[in-house]
Amino acid sequence: MVFPVRTLAIDWRRRKYMPSKKSAILCNILQKGLVTILNSHGSDPLKFWELHPGMGRIQRIRNPDVDGLVLELTSPAFCSTYISVPEGVRKSMDCSMPILTLIVEFLNEPFAFEINLRDSKNMKRKFRMSSCQTNSKLSELLCHLPLHMTRGWNKVMIDLPGLTRLSYYSGFVELLGITVYSTCRIRRIYLSDRKYDDSELPDDFALKEPFPLYRGRKDYPFNMYPANAYRDWN
């Protein structure tokens, strides 16, 4: 038996274009100095973040190391539990600040985070840093980098222009979004207009005993071990 099927022609030229909207996380904020986008001590730290509990949990707990509350992400499958900013698929942070810093506690379990940005070639690039990866992978739209962390609290400082230049030979234009996966504990995530020493930072921004991820040259764009894609750094 053959059922009649009615086909309708689709005119794709009449399809409406839905431009991306700016997120409210940096609205009416001067992008200069230090700008916090996640503070675990705040009254509503995840106001502009999307929560994806998945198979795990996203909760605030009291941590004696920082003498306060921290945001904990735990999950048996770390890719299923994450938080992301901005709060929508078609929204962007519209942030031009060059330095991104994460203060996280590594619990000796799989952990990863992603950075979405736009470069001078008008391309959207994604950088994925993972503790499960041992070698780097570089493609047209994704750069996967290994993340070597020590047990305890770590301060990850990323130079977005330097990372974009070394990976795709292009310039950094704007930061579009950030995604943080489990398992970890987050104290603060903030942006800055330059690299600040611990002596220049307020007490809430600096760690009492920071653990640098890589003790190498200071001109590295991020505090991680260089991988196979960056052999020319040596």
mmCIF file with all atom_site columns, N, CA, C and O in Angstrom, residues 82-127:
data_model
loop_
_atom_site.group_PDB
_atom_site.id
_atom_site.type_symbol
_atom_site.label_atom_id
_atom_site.label_alt_id
_atom_site.label_comp_id
_atom_site.label_asym_id
_atom_site.label_entity_id
_atom_site.label_seq_id
_atom_site.pdbx_PDB_ins_code
_atom_site.Cartn_x
_atom_site.Cartn_y
_atom_site.Cartn_z
_atom_site.occupancy
_atom_site.B_iso_or_equiv
_atom_site.pdbx_formal_charge
_atom_site.auth_seq_id
_atom_site.auth_comp_id
_atom_site.auth_asym_id
_atom_site.auth_atom_id
_atom_site.pdbx_PDB_model_num
ATOM 1   N N  . TYR A 1 82  ? 27.842 20.149 33.852 1.00 0.00 ? 82  TYR A N  1
ATOM 2   C CA . TYR A 1 82  ? 28.636 21.331 33.552 1.00 0.00 ? 82  TYR A CA 1
ATOM 3   C C  . TYR A 1 82  ? 27.803 22.587 33.727 1.00 0.00 ? 82  TYR A C  1
ATOM 4   O O  . TYR A 1 82  ? 26.556 22.532 33.820 1.00 0.00 ? 82  TYR A O  1
ATOM 5   N N  . ILE A 1 83  ? 28.489 23.706 33.785 1.00 0.00 ? 83  ILE A N  1
ATOM 6   C CA . ILE A 1 83  ? 27.860 25.017 33.798 1.00 0.00 ? 83  ILE A CA 1
ATOM 7   C C  . ILE A 1 83  ? 28.443 25.820 32.636 1.00 0.00 ? 83  ILE A C  1
ATOM 8   O O  . ILE A 1 83  ? 29.606 25.625 32.260 1.00 0.00 ? 83  ILE A O  1
ATOM 9   N N  . SER A 1 84  ? 27.636 26.700 32.081 1.00 0.00 ? 84  SER A N  1
ATOM 10  C CA . SER A 1 84  ? 28.077 27.458 30.907 1.00 0.00 ? 84  SER A CA 1
ATOM 11  C C  . SER A 1 84  ? 27.539 28.871 30.970 1.00 0.00 ? 84  SER A C  1
ATOM 12  O O  . SER A 1 84  ? 26.496 29.141 31.571 1.00 0.00 ? 84  SER A O  1
ATOM 13  N N  . VAL A 1 85  ? 28.276 29.768 30.381 1.00 0.00 ? 85  VAL A N  1
ATOM 14  C CA . VAL A 1 85  ? 27.900 31.160 30.251 1.00 0.00 ? 85  VAL A CA 1
ATOM 15  C C  . VAL A 1 85  ? 28.206 31.578 28.810 1.00 0.00 ? 85  VAL A C  1
ATOM 16  O O  . VAL A 1 85  ? 29.209 31.141 28.243 1.00 0.00 ? 85  VAL A O  1
ATOM 17  N N  . PRO A 1 86  ? 27.342 32.349 28.155 1.00 0.00 ? 86  PRO A N  1
ATOM 18  C CA . PRO A 1 86  ? 26.157 33.051 28.666 1.00 0.00 ? 86  PRO A CA 1
ATOM 19  C C  . PRO A 1 86  ? 24.933 32.162 28.783 1.00 0.00 ? 86  PRO A C  1
ATOM 20  O O  . PRO A 1 86  ? 24.974 30.981 28.413 1.00 0.00 ? 86  PRO A O  1
ATOM 21  N N  . GLU A 1 87  ? 23.850 32.756 29.233 1.00 0.00 ? 87  GLU A N  1
ATOM 22  C CA . GLU A 1 87  ? 22.635 32.031 29.553 1.00 0.00 ? 87  GLU A CA 1
ATOM 23  C C  . GLU A 1 87  ? 21.735 31.911 28.336 1.00 0.00 ? 87  GLU A C  1
ATOM 24  O O  . GLU A 1 87  ? 20.608 32.368 28.306 1.00 0.00 ? 87  GLU A O  1
ATOM 25  N N  . GLY A 1 88  ? 22.189 31.245 27.296 1.00 0.00 ? 88  GLY A N  1
ATOM 26  C CA . GLY A 1 88  ? 21.395 31.068 26.086 1.00 0.00 ? 88  GLY A CA 1
ATOM 27  C C  . GLY A 1 88  ? 22.272 30.679 24.919 1.00 0.00 ? 88  GLY A C  1
ATOM 28  O O  . GLY A 1 88  ? 23.445 31.041 24.845 1.00 0.00 ? 88  GLY A O  1
ATOM 29  N N  . VAL A 1 89  ? 21.677 29.943 23.988 1.00 0.00 ? 89  VAL A N  1
ATOM 30  C CA . VAL A 1 89  ? 22.444 29.457 22.839 1.00 0.00 ? 89  VAL A CA 1
ATOM 31  C C  . VAL A 1 89  ? 22.806 30.597 21.907 1.00 0.00 ? 89  VAL A C  1
ATOM 32  O O  . VAL A 1 89  ? 23.915 30.648 21.365 1.00 0.00 ? 89  VAL A O  1
ATOM 33  N N  . ARG A 1 90  ? 21.900 31.530 21.703 1.00 0.00 ? 90  ARG A N  1
ATOM 34  C CA . ARG A 1 90  ? 22.105 32.611 20.750 1.00 0.00 ? 90  ARG A CA 1
ATOM 35  C C  . ARG A 1 90  ? 22.632 33.883 21.401 1.00 0.00 ? 90  ARG A C  1
ATOM 36  O O  . ARG A 1 90  ? 22.523 34.949 20.835 1.00 0.00 ? 90  ARG A O  1
ATOM 37  N N  . LYS A 1 91  ? 23.171 33.768 22.589 1.00 0.00 ? 91  LYS A N  1
ATOM 38  C CA . LYS A 1 91  ? 23.737 34.926 23.260 1.00 0.00 ? 91  LYS A CA 1
ATOM 39  C C  . LYS A 1 91  ? 25.251 34.809 23.305 1.00 0.00 ? 91  LYS A C  1
ATOM 40  O O  . LYS A 1 91  ? 25.814 33.711 23.236 1.00 0.00 ? 91  LYS A O  1
ATOM 41  N N  . SER A 1 92  ? 25.916 35.933 23.409 1.00 0.00 ? 92  SER A N  1
ATOM 42  C CA . SER A 1 92  ? 27.372 35.975 23.499 1.00 0.00 ? 92  SER A CA 1
ATOM 43  C C  . SER A 1 92  ? 27.764 36.954 24.598 1.00 0.00 ? 92  SER A C  1
ATOM 44  O O  . SER A 1 92  ? 27.028 37.891 24.928 1.00 0.00 ? 92  SER A O  1
ATOM 45  N N  . MET A 1 93  ? 28.947 36.731 25.166 1.00 0.00 ? 93  MET A N  1
ATOM 46  C CA . MET A 1 93  ? 29.408 37.579 26.260 1.00 0.00 ? 93  MET A CA 1
ATOM 47  C C  . MET A 1 93  ? 29.830 38.956 25.778 1.00 0.00 ? 93  MET A C  1
ATOM 48  O O  . MET A 1 93  ? 29.773 39.922 26.536 1.00 0.00 ? 93  MET A O  1
ATOM 49  N N  . ASP A 1 94  ? 30.286 39.039 24.523 1.00 0.00 ? 94  ASP A N  1
ATOM 50  C CA . ASP A 1 94  ? 30.737 40.313 23.959 1.00 0.00 ? 94  ASP A CA 1
ATOM 51  C C  . ASP A 1 94  ? 31.812 40.930 24.853 1.00 0.00 ? 94  ASP A C  1
ATOM 52  O O  . ASP A 1 94  ? 31.727 42.088 25.260 1.00 0.00 ? 94  ASP A O  1
ATOM 53  N N  . CYS A 1 95  ? 32.848 40.118 25.140 1.00 0.00 ? 95  CYS A N  1
ATOM 54  C CA . CYS A 1 95  ? 33.897 40.532 26.055 1.00 0.00 ? 95  CYS A CA 1
ATOM 55  C C  . CYS A 1 95  ? 35.216 40.609 25.300 1.00 0.00 ? 95  CYS A C  1
ATOM 56  O O  . CYS A 1 95  ? 35.609 39.665 24.612 1.00 0.00 ? 95  CYS A O  1
ATOM 57  N N  . SER A 1 96  ? 35.910 41.713 25.446 1.00 0.00 ? 96  SER A N  1
ATOM 58  C CA . SER A 1 96  ? 37.189 41.918 24.775 1.00 0.00 ? 96  SER A CA 1
ATOM 59  C C  . SER A 1 96  ? 38.372 41.893 25.745 1.00 0.00 ? 96  SER A C  1
ATOM 60  O O  . SER A 1 96  ? 39.493 42.200 25.339 1.00 0.00 ? 96  SER A O  1
ATOM 61  N N  . MET A 1 97  ? 38.154 41.563 26.993 1.00 0.00 ? 97  MET A N  1
ATOM 62  C CA . MET A 1 97  ? 39.242 41.508 27.967 1.00 0.00 ? 97  MET A CA 1
ATOM 63  C C  . MET A 1 97  ? 40.142 40.313 27.661 1.00 0.00 ? 97  MET A C  1
ATOM 64  O O  . MET A 1 97  ? 39.649 39.202 27.429 1.00 0.00 ? 97  MET A O  1
ATOM 65  N N  . PRO A 1 98  ? 41.450 40.489 27.675 1.00 0.00 ? 98  PRO A N  1
ATOM 66  C CA . PRO A 1 98  ? 42.349 39.466 27.134 1.00 0.00 ? 98  PRO A CA 1
ATOM 67  C C  . PRO A 1 98  ? 42.733 38.345 28.094 1.00 0.00 ? 98  PRO A C  1
ATOM 68  O O  . PRO A 1 98  ? 43.185 37.292 27.651 1.00 0.00 ? 98  PRO A O  1
ATOM 69  N N  . ILE A 1 99  ? 42.598 38.522 29.406 1.00 0.00 ? 99  ILE A N  1
ATOM 70  C CA . ILE A 1 99  ? 43.096 37.547 30.364 1.00 0.00 ? 99  ILE A CA 1
ATOM 71  C C  . ILE A 1 99  ? 41.920 36.895 31.087 1.00 0.00 ? 99  ILE A C  1
ATOM 72  O O  . ILE A 1 99  ? 41.068 37.591 31.656 1.00 0.00 ? 99  ILE A O  1
ATOM 73  N N  . LEU A 1 100 ? 41.885 35.565 31.062 1.00 0.00 ? 100 LEU A N  1
ATOM 74  C CA . LEU A 1 100 ? 40.869 34.795 31.776 1.00 0.00 ? 100 LEU A CA 1
ATOM 75  C C  . LEU A 1 100 ? 41.553 33.977 32.864 1.00 0.00 ? 100 LEU A C  1
ATOM 76  O O  . LEU A 1 100 ? 42.547 33.302 32.602 1.00 0.00 ? 100 LEU A O  1
ATOM 77  N N  . THR A 1 101 ? 41.002 34.035 34.086 1.00 0.00 ? 101 THR A N  1
ATOM 78  C CA . THR A 1 101 ? 41.597 33.346 35.224 1.00 0.00 ? 101 THR A CA 1
ATOM 79  C C  . THR A 1 101 ? 40.535 32.521 35.934 1.00 0.00 ? 101 THR A C  1
ATOM 80  O O  . THR A 1 101 ? 39.432 33.013 36.198 1.00 0.00 ? 101 THR A O  1
ATOM 81  N N  . LEU A 1 102 ? 40.878 31.280 36.220 1.00 0.00 ? 102 LEU A N  1
ATOM 82  C CA . LEU A 1 102 ? 40.008 30.377 36.972 1.00 0.00 ? 102 LEU A CA 1
ATOM 83  C C  . LEU A 1 102 ? 40.748 29.913 38.219 1.00 0.00 ? 102 LEU A C  1
ATOM 84  O O  . LEU A 1 102 ? 41.895 29.466 38.140 1.00 0.00 ? 102 LEU A O  1
ATOM 85  N N  . ILE A 1 103 ? 40.084 30.017 39.361 1.00 0.00 ? 103 ILE A N  1
ATOM 86  C CA . ILE A 1 103 ? 40.608 29.484 40.615 1.00 0.00 ? 103 ILE A CA 1
ATOM 87  C C  . ILE A 1 103 ? 39.766 28.264 40.962 1.00 0.00 ? 103 ILE A C  1
ATOM 88  O O  . ILE A 1 103 ? 38.614 28.378 41.376 1.00 0.00 ? 103 ILE A O  1
ATOM 89  N N  . VAL A 1 104 ? 40.330 27.086 40.749 1.00 0.00 ? 104 VAL A N  1
ATOM 90  C CA . VAL A 1 104 ? 39.595 25.832 40.897 1.00 0.00 ? 104 VAL A CA 1
ATOM 91  C C  . VAL A 1 104 ? 40.419 24.865 41.746 1.00 0.00 ? 104 VAL A C  1
ATOM 92  O O  . VAL A 1 104 ? 41.647 24.945 41.799 1.00 0.00 ? 104 VAL A O  1
ATOM 93  N N  . GLU A 1 105 ? 39.705 23.946 42.384 1.00 0.00 ? 105 GLU A N  1
ATOM 94  C CA . GLU A 1 105 ? 40.354 22.888 43.146 1.00 0.00 ? 105 GLU A CA 1
ATOM 95  C C  . GLU A 1 105 ? 40.281 21.602 42.348 1.00 0.00 ? 105 GLU A C  1
ATOM 96  O O  . GLU A 1 105 ? 39.185 21.131 42.002 1.00 0.00 ? 105 GLU A O  1
ATOM 97  N N  . PHE A 1 106 ? 41.438 21.033 42.060 1.00 0.00 ? 106 PHE A N  1
ATOM 98  C CA . PHE A 1 106 ? 41.515 19.775 41.318 1.00 0.00 ? 106 PHE A CA 1
ATOM 99  C C  . PHE A 1 106 ? 41.399 18.625 42.307 1.00 0.00 ? 106 PHE A C  1
ATOM 100 O O  . PHE A 1 106 ? 42.182 18.520 43.258 1.00 0.00 ? 106 PHE A O  1
ATOM 101 N N  . LEU A 1 107 ? 40.408 17.753 42.094 1.00 0.00 ? 107 LEU A N  1
ATOM 102 C CA . LEU A 1 107 ? 40.113 16.657 43.012 1.00 0.00 ? 107 LEU A CA 1
ATOM 103 C C  . LEU A 1 107 ? 40.683 15.333 42.536 1.00 0.00 ? 107 LEU A C  1
ATOM 104 O O  . LEU A 1 107 ? 40.208 14.273 42.956 1.00 0.00 ? 107 LEU A O  1
ATOM 105 N N  . ASN A 1 108 ? 41.676 15.383 41.654 1.00 0.00 ? 108 ASN A N  1
ATOM 106 C CA . ASN A 1 108 ? 42.333 14.184 41.134 1.00 0.00 ? 108 ASN A CA 1
ATOM 107 C C  . ASN A 1 108 ? 41.350 13.293 40.386 1.00 0.00 ? 108 ASN A C  1
ATOM 108 O O  . ASN A 1 108 ? 41.449 12.066 40.412 1.00 0.00 ? 108 ASN A O  1
ATOM 109 N N  . GLU A 1 109 ? 40.383 13.934 39.718 1.00 0.00 ? 109 GLU A N  1
ATOM 110 C CA . GLU A 1 109 ? 39.400 13.252 38.885 1.00 0.00 ? 109 GLU A CA 1
ATOM 111 C C  . GLU A 1 109 ? 39.309 13.991 37.560 1.00 0.00 ? 109 GLU A C  1
ATOM 112 O O  . GLU A 1 109 ? 39.811 15.114 37.428 1.00 0.00 ? 109 GLU A O  1
ATOM 113 N N  . PRO A 1 110 ? 38.689 13.372 36.534 1.00 0.00 ? 110 PRO A N  1
ATOM 114 C CA . PRO A 1 110 ? 38.608 14.037 35.224 1.00 0.00 ? 110 PRO A CA 1
ATOM 115 C C  . PRO A 1 110 ? 37.968 15.418 35.322 1.00 0.00 ? 110 PRO A C  1
ATOM 116 O O  . PRO A 1 110 ? 36.941 15.612 35.975 1.00 0.00 ? 110 PRO A O  1
ATOM 117 N N  . PHE A 1 111 ? 38.611 16.372 34.670 1.00 0.00 ? 111 PHE A N  1
ATOM 118 C CA . PHE A 1 111 ? 38.157 17.767 34.704 1.00 0.00 ? 111 PHE A CA 1
ATOM 119 C C  . PHE A 1 111 ? 38.478 18.417 33.367 1.00 0.00 ? 111 PHE A C  1
ATOM 120 O O  . PHE A 1 111 ? 39.518 18.140 32.758 1.00 0.00 ? 111 PHE A O  1
ATOM 121 N N  . ALA A 1 112 ? 37.588 19.281 32.915 1.00 0.00 ? 112 ALA A N  1
ATOM 122 C CA . ALA A 1 112 ? 37.788 19.971 31.637 1.00 0.00 ? 112 ALA A CA 1
ATOM 123 C C  . ALA A 1 112 ? 36.991 21.264 31.626 1.00 0.00 ? 112 ALA A C  1
ATOM 124 O O  . ALA A 1 112 ? 36.004 21.416 32.355 1.00 0.00 ? 112 ALA A O  1
ATOM 125 N N  . PHE A 1 113 ? 37.432 22.210 30.791 1.00 0.00 ? 113 PHE A N  1
ATOM 126 C CA . PHE A 1 113 ? 36.659 23.421 30.538 1.00 0.00 ? 113 PHE A CA 1
ATOM 127 C C  . PHE A 1 113 ? 36.924 23.872 29.107 1.00 0.00 ? 113 PHE A C  1
ATOM 128 O O  . PHE A 1 113 ? 37.941 23.517 28.499 1.00 0.00 ? 113 PHE A O  1
ATOM 129 N N  . GLU A 1 114 ? 35.990 24.629 28.572 1.00 0.00 ? 114 GLU A N  1
ATOM 130 C CA . GLU A 1 114 ? 36.043 25.076 27.179 1.00 0.00 ? 114 GLU A CA 1
ATOM 131 C C  . GLU A 1 114 ? 35.926 26.582 27.113 1.00 0.00 ? 114 GLU A C  1
ATOM 132 O O  . GLU A 1 114 ? 35.271 27.216 27.948 1.00 0.00 ? 114 GLU A O  1
ATOM 133 N N  . ILE A 1 115 ? 36.558 27.147 26.084 1.00 0.00 ? 115 ILE A N  1
ATOM 134 C CA . ILE A 1 115 ? 36.505 28.581 25.818 1.00 0.00 ? 115 ILE A CA 1
ATOM 135 C C  . ILE A 1 115 ? 36.102 28.777 24.372 1.00 0.00 ? 115 ILE A C  1
ATOM 136 O O  . ILE A 1 115 ? 36.725 28.203 23.469 1.00 0.00 ? 115 ILE A O  1
ATOM 137 N N  . ASN A 1 116 ? 35.077 29.556 24.141 1.00 0.00 ? 116 ASN A N  1
ATOM 138 C CA . ASN A 1 116 ? 34.642 29.905 22.793 1.00 0.00 ? 116 ASN A CA 1
ATOM 139 C C  . ASN A 1 116 ? 34.973 31.371 22.535 1.00 0.00 ? 116 ASN A C  1
ATOM 140 O O  . ASN A 1 116 ? 34.643 32.242 23.359 1.00 0.00 ? 116 ASN A O  1
ATOM 141 N N  . LEU A 1 117 ? 35.607 31.635 21.405 1.00 0.00 ? 117 LEU A N  1
ATOM 142 C CA . LEU A 1 117 ? 35.978 33.006 21.078 1.00 0.00 ? 117 LEU A CA 1
ATOM 143 C C  . LEU A 1 117 ? 35.922 33.225 19.570 1.00 0.00 ? 117 LEU A C  1
ATOM 144 O O  . LEU A 1 117 ? 35.808 32.283 18.795 1.00 0.00 ? 117 LEU A O  1
ATOM 145 N N  . ARG A 1 118 ? 36.005 34.483 19.214 1.00 0.00 ? 118 ARG A N  1
ATOM 146 C CA . ARG A 1 118 ? 36.033 34.881 17.804 1.00 0.00 ? 118 ARG A CA 1
ATOM 147 C C  . ARG A 1 118 ? 37.378 35.546 17.517 1.00 0.00 ? 118 ARG A C  1
ATOM 148 O O  . ARG A 1 118 ? 37.848 36.377 18.309 1.00 0.00 ? 118 ARG A O  1
ATOM 149 N N  . ASP A 1 119 ? 37.982 35.171 16.372 1.00 0.00 ? 119 ASP A N  1
ATOM 150 C CA . ASP A 1 119 ? 39.295 35.722 16.050 1.00 0.00 ? 119 ASP A CA 1
ATOM 151 C C  . ASP A 1 119 ? 39.195 36.725 14.913 1.00 0.00 ? 119 ASP A C  1
ATOM 152 O O  . ASP A 1 119 ? 38.104 37.039 14.424 1.00 0.00 ? 119 ASP A O  1
ATOM 153 N N  . SER A 1 120 ? 40.342 37.244 14.503 1.00 0.00 ? 120 SER A N  1
ATOM 154 C CA . SER A 1 120 ? 40.376 38.281 13.472 1.00 0.00 ? 120 SER A CA 1
ATOM 155 C C  . SER A 1 120 ? 39.992 37.762 12.097 1.00 0.00 ? 120 SER A C  1
ATOM 156 O O  . SER A 1 120 ? 39.732 38.563 11.198 1.00 0.00 ? 120 SER A O  1
ATOM 157 N N  . LYS A 1 121 ? 39.959 36.446 11.906 1.00 0.00 ? 121 LYS A N  1
ATOM 158 C CA . LYS A 1 121 ? 39.503 35.862 10.643 1.00 0.00 ? 121 LYS A CA 1
ATOM 159 C C  . LYS A 1 121 ? 37.994 35.658 10.620 1.00 0.00 ? 121 LYS A C  1
ATOM 160 O O  . LYS A 1 121 ? 37.476 34.993 9.728  1.00 0.00 ? 121 LYS A O  1
ATOM 161 N N  . ASN A 1 122 ? 37.312 36.205 11.618 1.00 0.00 ? 122 ASN A N  1
ATOM 162 C CA . ASN A 1 122 ? 35.858 36.094 11.769 1.00 0.00 ? 122 ASN A CA 1
ATOM 163 C C  . ASN A 1 122 ? 35.429 34.634 11.876 1.00 0.00 ? 122 ASN A C  1
ATOM 164 O O  . ASN A 1 122 ? 34.401 34.225 11.337 1.00 0.00 ? 122 ASN A O  1
ATOM 165 N N  . MET A 1 123 ? 36.217 33.849 12.589 1.00 0.00 ? 123 MET A N  1
ATOM 166 C CA . MET A 1 123 ? 35.937 32.444 12.816 1.00 0.00 ? 123 MET A CA 1
ATOM 167 C C  . MET A 1 123 ? 35.711 32.215 14.308 1.00 0.00 ? 123 MET A C  1
ATOM 168 O O  . MET A 1 123 ? 36.381 32.807 15.151 1.00 0.00 ? 123 MET A O  1
ATOM 169 N N  . LYS A 1 124 ? 34.766 31.339 14.616 1.00 0.00 ? 124 LYS A N  1
ATOM 170 C CA . LYS A 1 124 ? 34.526 30.952 15.990 1.00 0.00 ? 124 LYS A CA 1
ATOM 171 C C  . LYS A 1 124 ? 35.416 29.764 16.329 1.00 0.00 ? 124 LYS A C  1
ATOM 172 O O  . LYS A 1 124 ? 35.308 28.696 15.724 1.00 0.00 ? 124 LYS A O  1
ATOM 173 N N  . ARG A 1 125 ? 36.295 29.948 17.288 1.00 0.00 ? 125 ARG A N  1
ATOM 174 C CA . ARG A 1 125 ? 37.224 28.905 17.690 1.00 0.00 ? 125 ARG A CA 1
ATOM 175 C C  . ARG A 1 125 ? 36.839 28.400 19.085 1.00 0.00 ? 125 ARG A C  1
ATOM 176 O O  . ARG A 1 125 ? 36.384 29.170 19.932 1.00 0.00 ? 125 ARG A O  1
ATOM 177 N N  . LYS A 1 126 ? 37.079 27.117 19.295 1.00 0.00 ? 126 LYS A N  1
ATOM 178 C CA . LYS A 1 126 ? 36.822 26.501 20.597 1.00 0.00 ? 126 LYS A CA 1
ATOM 179 C C  . LYS A 1 126 ? 38.111 25.880 21.110 1.00 0.00 ? 126 LYS A C  1
ATOM 180 O O  . LYS A 1 126 ? 38.766 25.106 20.414 1.00 0.00 ? 126 LYS A O  1
ATOM 181 N N  . PHE A 1 127 ? 38.468 26.225 22.344 1.00 0.00 ? 127 PHE A N  1
ATOM 182 C CA . PHE A 1 127 ? 39.633 25.663 23.017 1.00 0.00 ? 127 PHE A CA 1
ATOM 183 C C  . PHE A 1 127 ? 39.141 24.814 24.185 1.00 0.00 ? 127 PHE A C  1
ATOM 184 O O  . PHE A 1 127 ? 38.444 25.318 25.061 1.00 0.00 ? 127 PHE A O  1
#
